[in-house]
Short mmCIF file of C-alpha atoms in Angstrom, two decimals:
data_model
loop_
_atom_site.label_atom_id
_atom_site.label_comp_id
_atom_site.label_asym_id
_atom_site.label_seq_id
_atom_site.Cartn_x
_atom_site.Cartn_y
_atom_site.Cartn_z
CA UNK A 1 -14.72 116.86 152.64
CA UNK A 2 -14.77 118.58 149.31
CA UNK A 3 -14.80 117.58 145.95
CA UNK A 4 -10.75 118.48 145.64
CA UNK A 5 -9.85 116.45 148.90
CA UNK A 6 -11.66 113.56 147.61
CA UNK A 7 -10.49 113.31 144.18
CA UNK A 8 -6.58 113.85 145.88
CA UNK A 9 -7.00 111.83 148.90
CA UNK A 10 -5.26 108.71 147.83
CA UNK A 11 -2.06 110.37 146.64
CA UNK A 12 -2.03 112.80 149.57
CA UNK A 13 -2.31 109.73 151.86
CA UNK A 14 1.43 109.00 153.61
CA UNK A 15 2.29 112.27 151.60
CA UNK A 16 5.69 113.08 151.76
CA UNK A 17 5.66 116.86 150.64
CA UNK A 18 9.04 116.16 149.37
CA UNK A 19 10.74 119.25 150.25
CA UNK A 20 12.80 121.57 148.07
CA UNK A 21 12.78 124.94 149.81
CA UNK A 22 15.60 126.98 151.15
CA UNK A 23 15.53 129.53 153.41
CA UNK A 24 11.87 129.17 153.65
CA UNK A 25 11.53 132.47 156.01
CA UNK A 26 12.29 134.74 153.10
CA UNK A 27 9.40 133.41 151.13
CA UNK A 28 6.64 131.92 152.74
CA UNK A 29 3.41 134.48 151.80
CA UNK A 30 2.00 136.26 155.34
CA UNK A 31 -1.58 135.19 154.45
CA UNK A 32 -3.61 131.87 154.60
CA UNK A 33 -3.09 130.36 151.20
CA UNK A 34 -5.31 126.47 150.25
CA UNK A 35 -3.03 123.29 151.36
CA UNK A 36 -2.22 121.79 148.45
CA UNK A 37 -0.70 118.03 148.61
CA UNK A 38 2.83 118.28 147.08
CA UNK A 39 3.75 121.93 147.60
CA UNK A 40 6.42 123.19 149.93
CA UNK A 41 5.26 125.20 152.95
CA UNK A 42 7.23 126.44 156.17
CA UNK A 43 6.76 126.81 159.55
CA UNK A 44 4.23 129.53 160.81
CA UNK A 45 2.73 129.64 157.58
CA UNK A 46 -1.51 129.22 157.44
CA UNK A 47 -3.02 126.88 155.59
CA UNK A 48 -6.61 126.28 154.74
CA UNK A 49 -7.36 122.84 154.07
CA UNK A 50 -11.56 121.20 154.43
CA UNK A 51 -12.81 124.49 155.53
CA UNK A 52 -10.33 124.93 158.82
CA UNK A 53 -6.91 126.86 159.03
CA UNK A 54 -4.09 125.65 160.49
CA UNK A 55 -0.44 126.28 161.47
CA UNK A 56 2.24 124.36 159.91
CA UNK A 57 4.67 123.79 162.66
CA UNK A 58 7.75 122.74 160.82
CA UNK A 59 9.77 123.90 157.72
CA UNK A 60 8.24 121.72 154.41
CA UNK A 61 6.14 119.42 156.68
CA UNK A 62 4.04 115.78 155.50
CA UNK A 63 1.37 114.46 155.86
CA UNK A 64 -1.91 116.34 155.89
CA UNK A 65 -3.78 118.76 157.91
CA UNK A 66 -6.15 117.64 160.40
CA UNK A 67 -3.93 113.72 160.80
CA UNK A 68 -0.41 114.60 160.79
CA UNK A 69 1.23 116.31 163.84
CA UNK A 70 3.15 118.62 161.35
CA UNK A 71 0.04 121.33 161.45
CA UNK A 72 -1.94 122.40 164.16
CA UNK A 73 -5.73 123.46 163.79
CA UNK A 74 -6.38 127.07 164.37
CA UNK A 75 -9.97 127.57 163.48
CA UNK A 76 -12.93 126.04 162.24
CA UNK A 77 -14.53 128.02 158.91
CA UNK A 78 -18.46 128.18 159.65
CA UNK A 79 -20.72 129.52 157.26
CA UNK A 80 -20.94 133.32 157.05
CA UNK A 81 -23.95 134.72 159.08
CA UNK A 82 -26.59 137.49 158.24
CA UNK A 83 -25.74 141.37 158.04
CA UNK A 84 -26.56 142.49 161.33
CA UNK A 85 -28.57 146.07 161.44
CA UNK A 86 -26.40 149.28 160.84
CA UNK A 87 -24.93 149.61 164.47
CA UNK A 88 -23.95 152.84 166.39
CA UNK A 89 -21.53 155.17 165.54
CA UNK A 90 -17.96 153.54 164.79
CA UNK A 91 -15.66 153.69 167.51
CA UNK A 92 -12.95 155.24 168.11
CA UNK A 93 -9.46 153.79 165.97
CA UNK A 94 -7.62 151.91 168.65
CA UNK A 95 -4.12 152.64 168.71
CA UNK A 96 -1.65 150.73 166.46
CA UNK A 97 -0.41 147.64 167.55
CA UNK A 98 4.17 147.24 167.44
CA UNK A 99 4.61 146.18 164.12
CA UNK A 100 5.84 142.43 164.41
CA UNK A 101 8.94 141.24 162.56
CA UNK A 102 8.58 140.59 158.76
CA UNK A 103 8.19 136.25 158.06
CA UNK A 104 10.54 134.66 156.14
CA UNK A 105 9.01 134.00 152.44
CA UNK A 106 8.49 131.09 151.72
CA UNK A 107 8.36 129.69 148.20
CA UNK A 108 5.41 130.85 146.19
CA UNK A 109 3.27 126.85 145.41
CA UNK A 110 1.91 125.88 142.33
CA UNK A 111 -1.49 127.12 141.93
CA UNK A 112 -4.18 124.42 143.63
CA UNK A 113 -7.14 124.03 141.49
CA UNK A 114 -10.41 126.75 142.22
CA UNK A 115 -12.57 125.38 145.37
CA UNK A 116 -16.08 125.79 145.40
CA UNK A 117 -16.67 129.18 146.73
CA UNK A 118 -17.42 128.89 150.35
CA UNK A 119 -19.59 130.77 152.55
CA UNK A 120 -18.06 134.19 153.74
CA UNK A 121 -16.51 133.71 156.79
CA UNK A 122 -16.42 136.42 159.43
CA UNK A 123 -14.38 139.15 158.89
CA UNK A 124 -11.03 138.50 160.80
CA UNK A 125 -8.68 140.77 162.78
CA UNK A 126 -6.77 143.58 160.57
CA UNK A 127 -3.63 141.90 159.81
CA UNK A 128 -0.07 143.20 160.57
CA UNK A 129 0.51 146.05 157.96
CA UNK A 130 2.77 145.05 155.64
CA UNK A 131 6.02 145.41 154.81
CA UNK A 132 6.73 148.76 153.21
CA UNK A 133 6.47 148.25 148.78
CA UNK A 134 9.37 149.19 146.86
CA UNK A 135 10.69 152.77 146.07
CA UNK A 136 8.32 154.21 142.93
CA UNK A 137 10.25 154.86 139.74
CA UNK A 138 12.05 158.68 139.87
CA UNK A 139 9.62 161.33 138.29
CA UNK A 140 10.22 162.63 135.17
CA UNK A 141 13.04 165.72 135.76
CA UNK A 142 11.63 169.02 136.38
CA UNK A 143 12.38 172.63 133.98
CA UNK A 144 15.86 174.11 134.20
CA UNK A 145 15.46 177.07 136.95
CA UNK A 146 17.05 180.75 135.96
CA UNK A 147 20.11 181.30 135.43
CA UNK A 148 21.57 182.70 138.24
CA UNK A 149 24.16 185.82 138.67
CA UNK A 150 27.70 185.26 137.30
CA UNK A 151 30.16 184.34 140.45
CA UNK A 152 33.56 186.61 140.91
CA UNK A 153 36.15 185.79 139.22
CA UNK A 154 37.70 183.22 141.08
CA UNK A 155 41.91 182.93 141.17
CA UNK A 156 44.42 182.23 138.41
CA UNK A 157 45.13 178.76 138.17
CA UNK A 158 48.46 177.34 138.23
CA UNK A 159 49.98 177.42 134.90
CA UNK A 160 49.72 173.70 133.37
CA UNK A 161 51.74 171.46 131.75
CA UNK A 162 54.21 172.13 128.51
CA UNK A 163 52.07 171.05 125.29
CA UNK A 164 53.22 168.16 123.60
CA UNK A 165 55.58 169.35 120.52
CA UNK A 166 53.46 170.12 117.40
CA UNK A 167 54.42 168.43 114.05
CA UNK A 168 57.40 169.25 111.67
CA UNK A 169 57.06 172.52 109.53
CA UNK A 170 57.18 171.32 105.98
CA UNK A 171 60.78 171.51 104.23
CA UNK A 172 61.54 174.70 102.70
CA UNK A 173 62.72 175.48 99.09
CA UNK A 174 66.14 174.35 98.17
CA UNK A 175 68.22 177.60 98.26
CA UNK A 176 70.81 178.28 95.15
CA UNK A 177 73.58 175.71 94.78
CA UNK A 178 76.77 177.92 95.79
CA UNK A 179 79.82 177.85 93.24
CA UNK A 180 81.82 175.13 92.71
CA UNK A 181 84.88 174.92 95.20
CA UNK A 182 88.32 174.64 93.83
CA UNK A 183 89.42 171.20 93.24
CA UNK A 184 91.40 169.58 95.80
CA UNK A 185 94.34 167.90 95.58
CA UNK A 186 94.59 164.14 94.53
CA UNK A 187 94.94 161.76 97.10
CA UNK A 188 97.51 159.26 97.17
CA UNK A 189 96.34 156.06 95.10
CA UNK A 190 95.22 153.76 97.65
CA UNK A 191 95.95 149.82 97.29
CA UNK A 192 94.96 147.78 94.96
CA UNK A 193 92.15 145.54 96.07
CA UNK A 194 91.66 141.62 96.01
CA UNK A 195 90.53 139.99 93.00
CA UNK A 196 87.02 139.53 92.62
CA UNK A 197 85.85 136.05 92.19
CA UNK A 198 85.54 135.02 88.65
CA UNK A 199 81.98 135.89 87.37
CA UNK A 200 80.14 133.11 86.15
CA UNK A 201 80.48 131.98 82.42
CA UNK A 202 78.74 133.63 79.83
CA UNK A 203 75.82 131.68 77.70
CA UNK A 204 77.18 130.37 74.85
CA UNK A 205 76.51 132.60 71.58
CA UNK A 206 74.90 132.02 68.21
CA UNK A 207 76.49 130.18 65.77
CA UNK A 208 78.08 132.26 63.07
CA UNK A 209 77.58 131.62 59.23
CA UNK A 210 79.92 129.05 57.98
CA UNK A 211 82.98 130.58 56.92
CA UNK A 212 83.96 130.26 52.93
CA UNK A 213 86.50 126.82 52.32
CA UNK A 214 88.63 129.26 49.62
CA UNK A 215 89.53 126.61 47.69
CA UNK A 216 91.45 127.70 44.76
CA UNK A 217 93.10 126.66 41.36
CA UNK A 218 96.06 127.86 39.73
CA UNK A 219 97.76 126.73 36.02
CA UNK A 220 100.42 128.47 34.19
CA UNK A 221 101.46 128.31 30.68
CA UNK A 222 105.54 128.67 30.03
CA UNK A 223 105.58 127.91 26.49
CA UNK A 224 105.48 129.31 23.25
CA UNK A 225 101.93 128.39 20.97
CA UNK A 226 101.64 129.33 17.83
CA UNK A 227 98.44 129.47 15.63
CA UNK A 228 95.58 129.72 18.41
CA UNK A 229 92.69 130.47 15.64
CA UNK A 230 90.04 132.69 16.26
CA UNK A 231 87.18 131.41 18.83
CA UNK A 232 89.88 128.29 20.12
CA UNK A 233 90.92 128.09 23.71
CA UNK A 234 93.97 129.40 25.12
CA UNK A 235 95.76 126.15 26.29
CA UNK A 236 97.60 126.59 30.22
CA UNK A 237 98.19 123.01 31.16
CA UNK A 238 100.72 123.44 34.61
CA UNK A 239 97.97 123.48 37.05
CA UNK A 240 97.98 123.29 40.86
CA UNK A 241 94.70 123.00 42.91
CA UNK A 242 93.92 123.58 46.64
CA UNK A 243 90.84 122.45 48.28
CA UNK A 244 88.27 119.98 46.07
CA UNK A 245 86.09 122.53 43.96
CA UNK A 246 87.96 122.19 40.53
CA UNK A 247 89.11 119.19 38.40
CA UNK A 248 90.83 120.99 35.42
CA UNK A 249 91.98 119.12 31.89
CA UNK A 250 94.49 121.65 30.87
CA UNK A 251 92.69 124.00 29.41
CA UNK A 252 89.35 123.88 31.03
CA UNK A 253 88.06 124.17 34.73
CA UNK A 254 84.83 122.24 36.05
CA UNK A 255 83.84 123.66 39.41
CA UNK A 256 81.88 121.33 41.73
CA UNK A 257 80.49 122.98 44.26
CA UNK A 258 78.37 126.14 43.45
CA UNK A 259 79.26 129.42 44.60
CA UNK A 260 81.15 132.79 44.18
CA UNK A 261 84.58 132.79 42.25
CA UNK A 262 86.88 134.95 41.69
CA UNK A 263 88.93 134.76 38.11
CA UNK A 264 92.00 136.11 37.56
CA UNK A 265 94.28 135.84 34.31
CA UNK A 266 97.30 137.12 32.53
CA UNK A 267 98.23 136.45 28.69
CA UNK A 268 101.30 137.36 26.84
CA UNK A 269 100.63 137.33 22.52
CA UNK A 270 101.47 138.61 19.23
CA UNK A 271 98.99 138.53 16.28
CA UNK A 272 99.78 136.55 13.45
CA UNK A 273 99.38 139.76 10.05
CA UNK A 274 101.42 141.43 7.77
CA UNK A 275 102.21 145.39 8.18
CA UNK A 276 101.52 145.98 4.57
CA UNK A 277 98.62 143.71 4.30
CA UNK A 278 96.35 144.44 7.63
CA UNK A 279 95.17 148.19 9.37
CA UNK A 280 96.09 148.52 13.15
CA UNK A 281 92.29 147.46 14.41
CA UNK A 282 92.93 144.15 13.12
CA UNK A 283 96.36 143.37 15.15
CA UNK A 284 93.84 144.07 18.27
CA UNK A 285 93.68 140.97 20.69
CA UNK A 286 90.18 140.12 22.31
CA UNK A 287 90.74 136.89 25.65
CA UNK A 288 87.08 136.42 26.60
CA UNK A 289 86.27 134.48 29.60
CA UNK A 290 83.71 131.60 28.92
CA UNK A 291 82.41 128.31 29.48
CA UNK A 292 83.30 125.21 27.58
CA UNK A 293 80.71 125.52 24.72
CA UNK A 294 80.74 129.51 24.16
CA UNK A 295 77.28 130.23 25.25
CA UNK A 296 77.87 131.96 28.49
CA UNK A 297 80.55 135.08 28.02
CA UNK A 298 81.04 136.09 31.84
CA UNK A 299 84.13 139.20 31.57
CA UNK A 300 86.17 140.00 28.34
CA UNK A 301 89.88 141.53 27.90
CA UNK A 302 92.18 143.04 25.51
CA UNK A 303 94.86 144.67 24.31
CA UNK A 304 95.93 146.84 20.80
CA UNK A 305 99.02 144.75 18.87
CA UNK A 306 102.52 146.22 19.34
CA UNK A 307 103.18 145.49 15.57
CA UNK A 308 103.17 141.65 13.79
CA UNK A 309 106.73 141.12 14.57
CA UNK A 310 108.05 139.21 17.59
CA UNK A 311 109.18 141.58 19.25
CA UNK A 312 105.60 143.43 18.96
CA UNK A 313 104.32 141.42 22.30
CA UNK A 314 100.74 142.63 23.85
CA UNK A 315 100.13 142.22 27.72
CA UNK A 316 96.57 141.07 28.24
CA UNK A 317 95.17 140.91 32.00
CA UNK A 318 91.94 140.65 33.09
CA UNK A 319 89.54 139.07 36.36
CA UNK A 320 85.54 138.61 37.19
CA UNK A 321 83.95 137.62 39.71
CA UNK A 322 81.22 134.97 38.69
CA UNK A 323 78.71 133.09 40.30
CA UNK A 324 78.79 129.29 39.25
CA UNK A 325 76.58 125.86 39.93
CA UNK A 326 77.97 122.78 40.45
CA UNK A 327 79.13 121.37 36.78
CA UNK A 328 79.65 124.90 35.19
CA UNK A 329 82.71 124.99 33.01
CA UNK A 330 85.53 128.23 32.45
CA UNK A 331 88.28 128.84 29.43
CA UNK A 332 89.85 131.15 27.54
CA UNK A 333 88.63 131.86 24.55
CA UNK A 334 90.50 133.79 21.26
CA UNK A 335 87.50 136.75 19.80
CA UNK A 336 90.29 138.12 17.92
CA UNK A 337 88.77 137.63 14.71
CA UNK A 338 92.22 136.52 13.89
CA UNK A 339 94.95 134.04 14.56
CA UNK A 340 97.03 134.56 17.81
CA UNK A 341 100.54 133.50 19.25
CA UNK A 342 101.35 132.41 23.07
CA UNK A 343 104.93 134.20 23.44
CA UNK A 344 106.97 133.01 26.37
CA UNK A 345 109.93 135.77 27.98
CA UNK A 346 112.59 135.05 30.29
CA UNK A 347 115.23 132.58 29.40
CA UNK A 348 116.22 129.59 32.44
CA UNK A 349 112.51 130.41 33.25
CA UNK A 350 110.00 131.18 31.42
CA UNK A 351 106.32 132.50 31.43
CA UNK A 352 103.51 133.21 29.05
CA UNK A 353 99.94 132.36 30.23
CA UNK A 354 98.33 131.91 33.71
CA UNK A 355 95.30 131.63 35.06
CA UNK A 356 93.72 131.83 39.10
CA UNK A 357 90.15 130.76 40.41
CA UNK A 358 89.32 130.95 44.01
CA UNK A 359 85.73 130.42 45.47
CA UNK A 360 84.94 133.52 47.29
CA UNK A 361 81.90 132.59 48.35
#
């Protein structure tokens, strides 16, 4: 027993071989192979196992050659024996046995440890040959032979199928626009259509400046005045107001809110001289419109004398517009350089003086 079976023995003992193969015929190898404890083998298969062979009987058998009935020995393995001298001439090849049908394969085992190389046995019988080996790979192709002769012509061909419809020519200029053609006649006016519905309202603008209030003063004089000196105020006391931008006294207007005014006024008046005492220039009348103290002049009027006498009346009229602060003060003023009379006309009414403010702005 060799030094493999004896280190093995007491696993291979009872072995089982549990077997795995399938279809064992197509892969069992044709050629004794070592028994190995564990591997799959099938039947007809050789096995070499403590220098014998022998024939497994059954497909993945137990046990172990030489005690289980699963094998049957073949052969005993003696040593190999001397070279014998050259013999006599070789004899003729006998004639070649029927090839026997091809084993089935069985599964290739895991590889058994090396053995101790035995003795060289006696060279057996020449096996079956073998199955025949795969096709070789193709060989490389070989060079393109000559060209040969051009063939005849061979028959027209039945005319094929309508080509599919090639693309769209691009568009081509725009030729002239013709004349115009003669107006037709108007149609009938066709009904009136519904209402829309109302479109939705409008944001609501800006607010616009503030308008102006116009408040406005008005004071008349219907009286006669003698003896208004040089630099007094003309007195017009009937007074009517509208709005609250004025308080007036009677002969003086305080505004109260600041702004644009407009001033209008109309004086009737005869200068107090003598014909033989006083040249023309001086019989000239001079209204100046100014505040209460005579330090702001803001428009002057006048008018030449129509004599000293009482019928000699002069028509003075003038108006400004002035800008004014809250407080500011307006009169008129005598810059006659000499002494003036308020004549009245008419006779169930009468009239002399008046004088209109309105805030313009």
């Amino acid at each position: 027993m060799d030094d493999f079976l004896r280190r093995n023995m007491s696993r291979c003992q009872g072995c089982n071989n549990s077997c795995g193969c399938k279809n064992c015929s197509q892969n069992c190898p044709a050629f004794p192979v070592p028994f190995v404890c564990g591997n799959d083998y099938c039947a007809g298969q050789l096995v070499v196992f403590n220098g014998s062979l022998f024939l497994v009987n059954v497909n993945c058998p137990r046990g172990i050659p030489g005690e289980s009935d699963d094998f049957t020995p073949i052969a005993t393995l003696g040593p190999t024996g001397p070279t014998g001298p050259a013999g006599g001439p070789t004899g003729a090849t006998g004639a070649t046995g029927a090839t026997g049908a091809t084993g089935a394969t069985g599964p290739t085992g895991a590889t058994g440890a090396t053995g101790a190389t035995g003795a060289t046995g006696a060279t057996g019988a020449t096996g079956a040959t073998g199955a025949t080996g795969a096709t070789g790979a193709t060989g490389a192709t070989g060079a393109t032979g000559a060209t040969g002769a051009t063939g005849a012509t061979g028959a027209t061909g039945a005319t094929g199928a309508t080509g599919a419809t090639g693309a769209t020519g691009a568009t081509g200029a725009t030729g002239a626009t013709g004349a115009t053609g003669a107006t037709g006649a108007t149609g009938p006016t066709g009904p009136t259509g519904p209402t829309g519905a109302t479109g939705a309202t409008g944001a609501t603008g800006a607010t616009g400046p503030t308008g102006v209030d116009n408040d406005a003063l008005y004071s008349e004089n219907r009286s006669n005045v003698g003896n208004i000196h040089n630099t007094e105020v003309i007195p017009i006391p009937l007074v009517r107001t509208i709005g609250n931008s004025f308080t007036y006294d009677g002969s003086k207007a305080t505004v109260s809110e600041a702004g644009t005014y407009l001033v209008v006024w109309t004086v009737l008046l005869r200068s107090n001289c003598k014909d033989s005492d006083h040249g023309r220039e001086q019989n000239d009348i001079i209204i100046a419109l100014e505040n209460d103290y005579g330090s702001i002049q803001y428009a002057v009027s006048g008018n030449m004398a129509e004599g000293c006498s009482r019928c000699g009346i002069s028509h003075v009229a003038g108006h400004a517009a002035v800008a004014l602060n809250a407080g500011d003060t307006l009169v008129l003023r005598n810059r006659s350089d000499n002494t003036i009379h308020l004549t009245n006309v008419g006779q169930s009414v009468t009239y002399s003086a008046s004088l209109s403010i309105v805030k313009i702005g």
